[in-house]
Short mmCIF file of C-alpha atoms and ligand atoms in Angstrom, two decimals:
data_model
loop_
_atom_site.label_atom_id
_atom_site.label_comp_id
_atom_site.label_asym_id
_atom_site.label_seq_id
_atom_site.Cartn_x
_atom_site.Cartn_y
_atom_site.Cartn_z
CA MET A 1 6.31 54.72 -81.62
CA PRO A 2 6.53 58.57 -81.24
CA SER A 3 9.90 60.25 -81.70
CA ASN A 4 10.98 61.93 -78.46
CA THR A 5 13.27 64.96 -77.86
CA ALA A 6 14.69 66.14 -74.55
CA ALA A 7 16.54 69.09 -73.11
CA TYR A 8 19.79 67.50 -71.87
CA LEU A 9 22.13 68.39 -69.06
CA LEU A 10 25.57 67.57 -70.52
CA GLY A 11 27.62 68.57 -67.50
CA PRO A 12 27.67 70.86 -64.47
CA LYS A 13 26.79 74.52 -65.30
CA LEU A 14 26.34 73.77 -69.00
CA PRO A 15 23.21 75.14 -70.72
CA LEU A 16 20.47 72.70 -71.61
CA GLU A 17 20.78 71.23 -75.13
CA VAL A 18 17.78 69.84 -77.03
CA ARG A 19 18.57 66.53 -78.72
CA PRO A 20 16.63 63.37 -79.88
CA ALA A 21 15.88 61.12 -76.93
CA PRO A 22 14.52 57.59 -76.52
CA TYR A 23 10.80 57.11 -76.14
CA HIS A 24 9.85 54.95 -73.13
CA SER A 25 6.78 52.82 -73.11
CA PRO A 26 4.89 52.57 -69.77
CA GLU A 27 5.22 49.74 -67.32
CA ASP A 28 2.01 48.19 -65.84
CA ASP A 29 1.35 51.05 -63.39
CA GLU A 30 2.46 53.97 -65.57
CA ILE A 31 1.18 56.34 -68.26
CA VAL A 32 3.03 58.26 -70.90
CA ILE A 33 2.01 61.85 -71.51
CA LYS A 34 2.76 64.16 -74.46
CA ASN A 35 3.72 67.30 -72.57
CA GLY A 36 1.65 70.44 -73.11
CA ALA A 37 3.35 72.52 -70.39
CA ILE A 38 6.37 72.13 -68.18
CA ALA A 39 6.96 74.20 -64.98
CA ILE A 40 10.42 75.10 -63.61
CA ASN A 41 11.31 74.80 -59.91
CA PRO A 42 14.16 76.22 -57.83
CA ALA A 43 15.54 72.71 -57.76
CA ASP A 44 16.25 72.86 -61.50
CA PRO A 45 18.90 75.66 -61.45
CA ILE A 46 20.34 74.04 -58.33
CA VAL A 47 20.64 70.75 -60.16
CA GLN A 48 22.07 72.42 -63.18
CA SER A 49 24.86 74.22 -61.21
CA THR A 50 25.61 71.60 -58.53
CA GLY A 51 25.06 68.53 -60.64
CA ALA A 52 26.07 64.96 -60.46
CA GLU A 53 26.95 64.07 -56.87
CA MET A 54 24.09 65.57 -54.94
CA PHE A 55 21.43 64.51 -57.40
CA GLN A 56 22.89 61.30 -58.68
CA LEU A 57 23.00 62.58 -62.27
CA LYS A 58 24.60 60.49 -65.03
CA TYR A 59 25.56 62.86 -67.82
CA PRO A 60 24.04 63.32 -70.36
CA ASP A 61 20.93 63.40 -68.16
CA VAL A 62 17.41 64.81 -68.23
CA VAL A 63 15.71 66.36 -65.19
CA GLY A 64 12.50 68.33 -64.34
CA GLU A 65 9.50 67.44 -62.25
CA ASP A 66 6.26 69.29 -63.27
CA VAL A 67 4.28 68.37 -66.35
CA ALA A 68 0.79 68.68 -67.82
CA GLY A 69 -0.32 67.12 -71.10
CA GLU A 70 -2.28 64.39 -72.93
CA VAL A 71 -2.10 60.74 -72.15
CA CYS A 72 -0.82 58.91 -75.17
CA GLU A 73 -0.12 55.38 -73.75
CA ILE A 74 -1.21 53.51 -70.59
CA GLY A 75 0.19 50.52 -68.78
CA SER A 76 -1.74 47.27 -68.53
CA ASN A 77 -2.91 47.83 -64.95
CA VAL A 78 -3.87 51.45 -65.31
CA THR A 79 -7.54 52.05 -64.59
CA ARG A 80 -7.69 55.81 -63.79
CA PHE A 81 -6.72 57.10 -67.14
CA LYS A 82 -7.22 56.48 -70.89
CA THR A 83 -5.42 57.80 -73.96
CA GLY A 84 -6.54 61.30 -74.79
CA ASP A 85 -7.13 62.28 -71.17
CA ARG A 86 -5.68 65.73 -70.05
CA VAL A 87 -3.60 65.17 -66.96
CA PHE A 88 -0.90 66.77 -64.82
CA GLY A 89 1.66 64.94 -62.74
CA MET A 90 5.05 64.73 -61.10
CA GLY A 91 7.79 63.03 -62.91
CA LEU A 92 10.15 60.89 -60.83
CA TRP A 93 13.67 61.27 -62.15
CA MET A 94 15.87 61.69 -59.09
CA GLY A 95 18.35 58.81 -58.87
CA LYS A 96 16.50 56.92 -61.50
CA PRO A 97 18.77 56.29 -64.46
CA GLY A 98 17.11 56.34 -67.80
CA TYR A 99 15.31 59.64 -67.15
CA LYS A 100 12.02 58.36 -68.43
CA GLY A 101 10.16 60.25 -65.66
CA ALA A 102 11.91 63.56 -66.27
CA ALA A 103 9.75 66.62 -67.23
CA PHE A 104 12.20 68.23 -69.61
CA GLN A 105 11.23 66.25 -72.64
CA ALA A 106 8.41 65.90 -75.18
CA TYR A 107 7.11 62.64 -73.59
CA THR A 108 7.21 61.87 -69.88
CA VAL A 109 6.40 58.67 -68.04
CA LEU A 110 4.32 59.10 -64.87
CA LYS A 111 3.17 56.66 -62.20
CA GLU A 112 -0.62 56.41 -62.35
CA THR A 113 -0.76 57.44 -58.69
CA MET A 114 1.34 60.59 -59.25
CA ALA A 115 -0.98 62.08 -61.86
CA ALA A 116 -4.49 63.54 -61.85
CA PRO A 117 -7.08 64.65 -64.47
CA ILE A 118 -7.20 68.32 -65.37
CA PRO A 119 -10.62 70.07 -65.10
CA ALA A 120 -11.93 70.76 -68.58
CA SER A 121 -11.78 74.55 -68.16
CA MET A 122 -8.15 74.52 -66.99
CA SER A 123 -5.16 75.11 -69.29
CA TYR A 124 -1.98 72.95 -69.25
CA GLU A 125 0.10 75.87 -68.07
CA SER A 126 -2.18 76.38 -65.05
CA ALA A 127 -2.18 72.69 -64.20
CA ALA A 128 1.65 72.44 -64.44
CA VAL A 129 2.12 74.76 -61.44
CA PHE A 130 0.96 72.19 -58.88
CA PRO A 131 2.93 68.92 -58.78
CA LEU A 132 6.29 69.56 -56.98
CA GLY A 133 4.97 72.48 -54.86
CA MET A 134 1.99 70.32 -53.74
CA CYS A 135 4.03 67.23 -53.18
CA SER A 136 6.89 68.82 -51.32
CA SER A 137 4.66 70.84 -49.01
CA GLY A 138 2.30 67.86 -48.71
CA GLY A 139 5.22 65.67 -47.71
CA GLY A 140 6.05 68.10 -44.91
CA LEU A 141 2.49 68.57 -43.76
CA PHE A 142 1.15 65.01 -44.01
CA GLY A 143 4.22 62.72 -43.97
CA LYS A 144 4.10 60.55 -40.83
CA GLU A 145 7.82 61.44 -40.11
CA TYR A 146 7.06 65.14 -40.43
CA LEU A 147 4.10 67.26 -39.19
CA ALA A 148 1.70 64.33 -39.67
CA LEU A 149 -1.34 66.61 -40.02
CA ASP A 150 -4.89 65.38 -40.69
CA TYR A 151 -5.49 64.84 -44.44
CA PRO A 152 -7.29 67.47 -46.47
CA SER A 153 -10.98 67.08 -47.22
CA LEU A 154 -13.61 68.73 -49.45
CA THR A 155 -15.66 69.43 -46.29
CA PRO A 156 -13.08 70.50 -43.69
CA LYS A 157 -13.97 70.84 -40.03
CA PRO A 158 -11.89 73.29 -37.95
CA ASN A 159 -9.74 71.29 -35.51
CA GLY A 160 -8.69 74.17 -33.30
CA LYS A 161 -4.94 73.97 -34.29
CA THR A 162 -2.91 76.63 -36.03
CA LEU A 163 -0.01 76.05 -38.51
CA LEU A 164 2.74 78.43 -39.43
CA VAL A 165 3.54 78.55 -43.14
CA TYR A 166 6.68 80.65 -43.59
CA SER A 167 6.66 82.06 -47.19
CA GLY A 168 3.01 81.82 -48.15
CA SER A 169 3.36 83.33 -51.65
CA SER A 170 5.99 80.68 -52.69
CA SER A 171 4.96 77.61 -54.64
CA LEU A 172 5.39 75.32 -51.54
CA GLY A 173 3.66 77.95 -49.37
CA SER A 174 0.62 78.53 -51.61
CA ASN A 175 -0.03 74.81 -51.57
CA ALA A 176 0.76 74.45 -47.90
CA ILE A 177 -1.82 77.17 -46.98
CA GLN A 178 -4.49 75.60 -49.14
CA LEU A 179 -3.85 72.05 -48.09
CA ALA A 180 -3.67 72.85 -44.36
CA VAL A 181 -6.89 74.96 -44.46
CA ALA A 182 -8.60 72.04 -46.36
CA ALA A 183 -7.48 69.79 -43.48
CA GLY A 184 -9.11 72.01 -40.86
CA TYR A 185 -6.18 74.05 -39.59
CA GLU A 186 -5.99 77.78 -39.13
CA VAL A 187 -2.91 79.08 -41.08
CA ILE A 188 -0.67 82.05 -40.15
CA THR A 189 1.74 82.90 -42.83
CA THR A 190 4.53 85.36 -43.97
CA ALA A 191 5.00 87.21 -47.33
CA SER A 192 5.92 90.56 -48.74
CA PRO A 193 3.05 93.10 -48.24
CA LYS A 194 2.19 92.99 -51.94
CA ASN A 195 1.24 89.34 -51.45
CA PHE A 196 -0.84 89.67 -48.32
CA ASP A 197 -4.11 89.68 -50.19
CA LEU A 198 -3.12 86.56 -52.20
CA CYS A 199 -2.28 84.72 -48.96
CA LYS A 200 -5.64 85.68 -47.45
CA LYS A 201 -7.43 84.51 -50.62
CA LEU A 202 -5.62 81.20 -50.29
CA GLY A 203 -7.11 80.84 -46.83
CA ALA A 204 -4.50 82.27 -44.35
CA SER A 205 -6.09 84.03 -41.29
CA GLN A 206 -3.12 86.40 -40.73
CA VAL A 207 -0.07 87.42 -42.84
CA PHE A 208 3.09 88.99 -41.53
CA ASP A 209 5.90 90.72 -43.43
CA TYR A 210 9.00 88.47 -43.24
CA ASN A 211 11.13 91.58 -43.98
CA SER A 212 10.14 93.09 -40.67
CA SER A 213 12.81 93.15 -38.00
CA THR A 214 10.23 92.01 -35.46
CA ILE A 215 8.91 89.09 -37.48
CA ALA A 216 9.73 86.48 -34.87
CA GLU A 217 8.11 88.50 -32.06
CA ASP A 218 5.12 89.26 -34.30
CA LEU A 219 4.53 85.59 -34.98
CA ILE A 220 5.09 84.60 -31.35
CA ALA A 221 2.45 87.09 -30.32
CA ALA A 222 0.04 85.84 -33.03
CA PHE A 223 0.38 82.24 -31.66
CA LYS A 224 -0.36 83.33 -28.06
CA GLY A 225 -3.44 81.46 -26.91
CA LYS A 226 -3.44 79.13 -29.85
CA VAL A 227 -2.54 75.41 -30.09
CA SER A 228 0.25 75.12 -32.65
CA ALA A 229 0.26 72.34 -35.20
CA GLY A 230 3.97 73.17 -35.91
CA ALA A 231 5.48 75.04 -38.82
CA ILE A 232 6.69 74.59 -42.39
CA ALA A 233 9.82 76.71 -42.97
CA ILE A 234 10.08 77.46 -46.70
CA GLY A 235 12.12 80.60 -47.31
CA SER A 236 13.95 81.26 -50.56
CA MET A 237 16.89 79.68 -52.40
CA PHE A 238 18.29 83.23 -52.57
CA ALA A 239 18.15 83.93 -48.83
CA GLU A 240 21.47 83.58 -47.01
CA GLY A 241 22.09 79.98 -46.15
CA ASN A 242 19.09 78.95 -48.34
CA GLY A 243 16.37 80.21 -46.13
CA ALA A 244 18.27 80.26 -42.82
CA SER A 245 16.10 83.11 -41.42
CA ALA A 246 12.89 81.21 -42.28
CA ALA A 247 14.19 78.24 -40.32
CA GLU A 248 15.44 80.31 -37.43
CA VAL A 249 12.22 82.20 -37.07
CA CYS A 250 10.03 79.05 -37.35
CA LEU A 251 12.25 77.39 -34.72
CA ARG A 252 11.82 80.29 -32.35
CA VAL A 253 8.05 80.38 -32.86
CA ALA A 254 7.79 76.62 -32.40
CA LYS A 255 9.80 76.75 -29.18
CA GLU A 256 7.75 79.51 -27.68
CA SER A 257 4.23 78.32 -28.70
CA GLU A 258 1.94 75.72 -27.12
CA GLY A 259 1.38 72.54 -29.08
CA ALA A 260 3.53 70.72 -31.66
CA LYS A 261 7.19 71.69 -31.45
CA PHE A 262 8.08 70.42 -34.92
CA VAL A 263 9.38 72.41 -37.98
CA ALA A 264 9.27 70.77 -41.42
CA MET A 265 12.11 72.41 -43.29
CA ALA A 266 12.33 73.04 -47.03
CA MET A 267 16.10 73.44 -46.61
CA GLN A 268 19.05 71.85 -44.79
CA PHE A 269 19.74 73.40 -41.45
CA PRO A 270 22.66 72.81 -39.05
CA GLU A 271 21.64 70.37 -36.25
CA GLU A 272 23.53 72.35 -33.61
CA LYS A 273 21.39 75.41 -34.25
CA ILE A 274 18.10 73.58 -33.47
CA PRO A 275 16.95 74.72 -29.96
CA GLU A 276 16.34 72.15 -27.33
CA GLY A 277 12.80 70.86 -27.17
CA VAL A 278 12.12 71.47 -30.89
CA ILE A 279 12.38 68.89 -33.68
CA ALA A 280 13.29 70.10 -37.14
CA LYS A 281 13.55 67.85 -40.24
CA TRP A 282 14.45 68.58 -43.88
CA ILE A 283 11.51 67.48 -46.05
CA MET A 284 12.62 64.39 -47.90
CA GLU A 285 9.34 62.43 -47.93
CA ASP A 286 9.13 59.88 -50.71
CA VAL A 287 5.52 60.86 -51.53
CA HIS A 288 5.21 58.09 -54.13
CA SER A 289 6.13 55.24 -51.76
CA SER A 290 4.44 56.71 -48.65
CA GLY A 291 1.07 57.16 -50.40
CA VAL A 292 0.96 60.93 -49.62
CA GLY A 293 1.31 61.55 -53.38
CA LYS A 294 -1.60 59.30 -54.22
CA MET A 295 -3.69 61.00 -51.57
CA LEU A 296 -2.86 64.49 -52.95
CA PHE A 297 -3.42 63.53 -56.57
CA GLU A 298 -6.81 62.16 -55.65
CA PHE A 299 -7.78 65.20 -53.50
CA LEU A 300 -6.67 68.02 -55.86
CA PRO A 301 -8.76 67.33 -59.00
CA GLU A 302 -11.96 67.10 -56.92
CA ALA A 303 -10.99 70.31 -55.01
CA LEU A 304 -10.24 72.11 -58.34
CA ALA A 305 -13.49 70.94 -59.92
CA GLN A 306 -15.45 72.32 -56.95
CA ASN A 307 -13.44 75.59 -56.99
CA LYS A 308 -12.10 74.73 -53.51
CA TYR A 309 -8.45 75.07 -54.58
CA LYS A 310 -6.78 77.92 -56.49
CA VAL A 311 -4.12 77.95 -59.11
CA ALA A 312 -1.26 79.36 -57.20
CA PRO A 313 1.33 80.61 -57.89
CA GLU A 314 -0.06 81.85 -61.21
CA PRO A 315 1.87 80.52 -64.26
CA LEU A 316 4.20 82.94 -66.04
CA VAL A 317 4.86 81.51 -69.47
CA VAL A 318 8.33 82.47 -70.68
CA GLY A 319 8.32 80.68 -74.04
CA LYS A 320 7.27 77.68 -76.14
CA GLY A 321 9.21 74.50 -76.78
CA LEU A 322 11.99 72.65 -75.03
CA GLU A 323 14.52 75.29 -76.40
CA ASN A 324 12.94 77.72 -73.90
CA LEU A 325 13.54 75.67 -70.78
CA GLN A 326 16.88 77.23 -70.23
CA ALA A 327 15.25 80.76 -70.33
CA GLY A 328 12.85 79.39 -67.73
CA ILE A 329 15.66 78.21 -65.47
CA ASP A 330 17.35 81.64 -65.91
CA ALA A 331 14.07 83.33 -64.90
CA VAL A 332 13.74 81.19 -61.78
CA MET A 333 17.38 82.11 -60.88
CA LYS A 334 16.48 85.85 -61.06
CA GLY A 335 13.82 85.20 -58.44
CA VAL A 336 10.03 85.20 -58.72
CA SER A 337 7.25 86.56 -56.54
CA ALA A 338 4.05 84.56 -56.43
CA LYS A 339 4.61 83.23 -59.95
CA LYS A 340 5.51 79.78 -61.35
CA ILE A 341 7.74 79.86 -64.41
CA VAL A 342 6.19 77.69 -67.16
CA VAL A 343 7.18 76.70 -70.74
CA THR A 344 4.43 75.56 -73.10
CA MET A 345 4.97 72.98 -75.82
N1 NAP B 1 11.89 68.80 -50.42
C1 NAP B 1 12.24 70.04 -50.22
O1 NAP B 1 12.71 70.28 -49.15
C2 NAP B 1 12.03 71.10 -51.25
C3 NAP B 1 11.27 70.88 -52.42
C4 NAP B 1 11.01 71.90 -53.28
C5 NAP B 1 11.56 73.18 -52.99
N2 NAP B 1 12.35 73.38 -51.90
C6 NAP B 1 12.94 74.65 -51.53
O2 NAP B 1 11.88 75.47 -51.08
C7 NAP B 1 12.09 76.84 -51.42
C8 NAP B 1 10.87 77.40 -52.05
O3 NAP B 1 10.63 76.76 -53.25
P1 NAP B 1 9.40 77.30 -54.09
O4 NAP B 1 9.41 76.55 -55.41
O5 NAP B 1 8.19 77.38 -53.28
O6 NAP B 1 9.97 78.79 -54.39
P2 NAP B 1 9.36 80.03 -55.23
O7 NAP B 1 7.92 79.88 -55.46
O8 NAP B 1 10.26 80.22 -56.33
O9 NAP B 1 9.61 81.18 -54.14
C9 NAP B 1 9.36 82.44 -54.44
C10 NAP B 1 8.75 83.17 -53.21
O10 NAP B 1 9.81 83.20 -52.22
C11 NAP B 1 9.50 84.26 -51.35
N3 NAP B 1 10.73 84.74 -50.69
C12 NAP B 1 11.71 85.45 -51.28
N4 NAP B 1 12.71 85.64 -50.33
C13 NAP B 1 12.26 85.19 -49.20
C14 NAP B 1 12.85 85.14 -47.88
N5 NAP B 1 13.98 85.61 -47.56
N6 NAP B 1 12.05 84.53 -46.92
C15 NAP B 1 10.88 83.94 -47.17
N7 NAP B 1 10.36 83.97 -48.41
C16 NAP B 1 11.00 84.57 -49.38
C17 NAP B 1 8.82 85.29 -52.18
O11 NAP B 1 7.80 85.91 -51.48
P3 NAP B 1 7.36 87.40 -51.68
O12 NAP B 1 7.40 87.70 -53.18
O13 NAP B 1 6.04 87.51 -51.05
O14 NAP B 1 8.43 88.22 -50.97
C18 NAP B 1 8.33 84.52 -53.42
O15 NAP B 1 6.95 84.53 -53.61
C19 NAP B 1 13.36 76.83 -52.30
O16 NAP B 1 14.49 77.18 -51.48
C20 NAP B 1 13.44 75.42 -52.81
O17 NAP B 1 14.75 75.07 -53.09
C21 NAP B 1 12.62 72.33 -51.00
#
């Protein structure tokens, strides 16, 4: 049995500490991967600073979501993978004691349905950028309790509807644009001007500067004459109220546009501020149980293989080894623009 190590959270606000950790063998529907790259998400510094209660941590605990690496063991019912395959996937750790699905360790256990093969030409650090960004935006876009959009396809047919993706250069936003376009929707998005070209390359038809004082009016004008599919409000963990302006603008646009008056929110938002006639819901889709995760992990490798999906945000490697995960968390805390912070192993 391989010897495992993990970067432990020992208490709220304490830096990660690398220590020996138990190695977990897979259950019937699981695989174990030896991590080659681990990506960091805004959730990770939030978990580190807010800790136990909100995220059901049991110190010492191990967290992290995004991994890419080599399959080293498979469960008895696994048919999609064999040992030696290069895969990426989303670790399920939240509220699951035993942290076997956490990313911040040398070996991570993944559900077979929450992983996908990596195209031969793609590096582990590129593949590690997708899982949480894709699954969180996918939950908001395709979850039946959320925007319930049509599923993505390799041969999309325009369906005449337009989606607002607020924060198109973010990890969630880059995935939301690509997934919605692959599902046949027109996408209007927001970003800083330096990322307009990127958003267009990802498939957005129009991009607006969210720093403009007229952003709401600009978007309302852009939706005139269109049928809205709703909005996904992403924003930033650094914006006041964790993306309050993203939420407020999306709610205004949804209220004043024809079509779906639904905003999938990547943040909590006060109920009393939601305008009448609009539904807004914090994205909490359990993509593993609902099947949205399985759909996404089946779609993405095909789309990547056919060059119909781009690596976005691009990885920014900040170091090698579990010891550098704390530097990765610190880099996310400083804020990134169209980049995913990654540590290689
Ligand atoms: N289930 C969930 O609800 C869920 C899951 C995962 C993440 N989240 C939350 O979703 C948010 C985005 O996560 P992520 O991983 O996609 O973030 P990220 O990639 O780290 O976000 C960076 C991007 O945020 C954009 N940005 C900065 N300030 C902004 C503002 N005031 N309004 C709009 N965009 C702004 C920047 O765009 P420019 O550089 O173009 O300015 C930058 O490209 C975070 O708050 C995270 O906590 C929620």
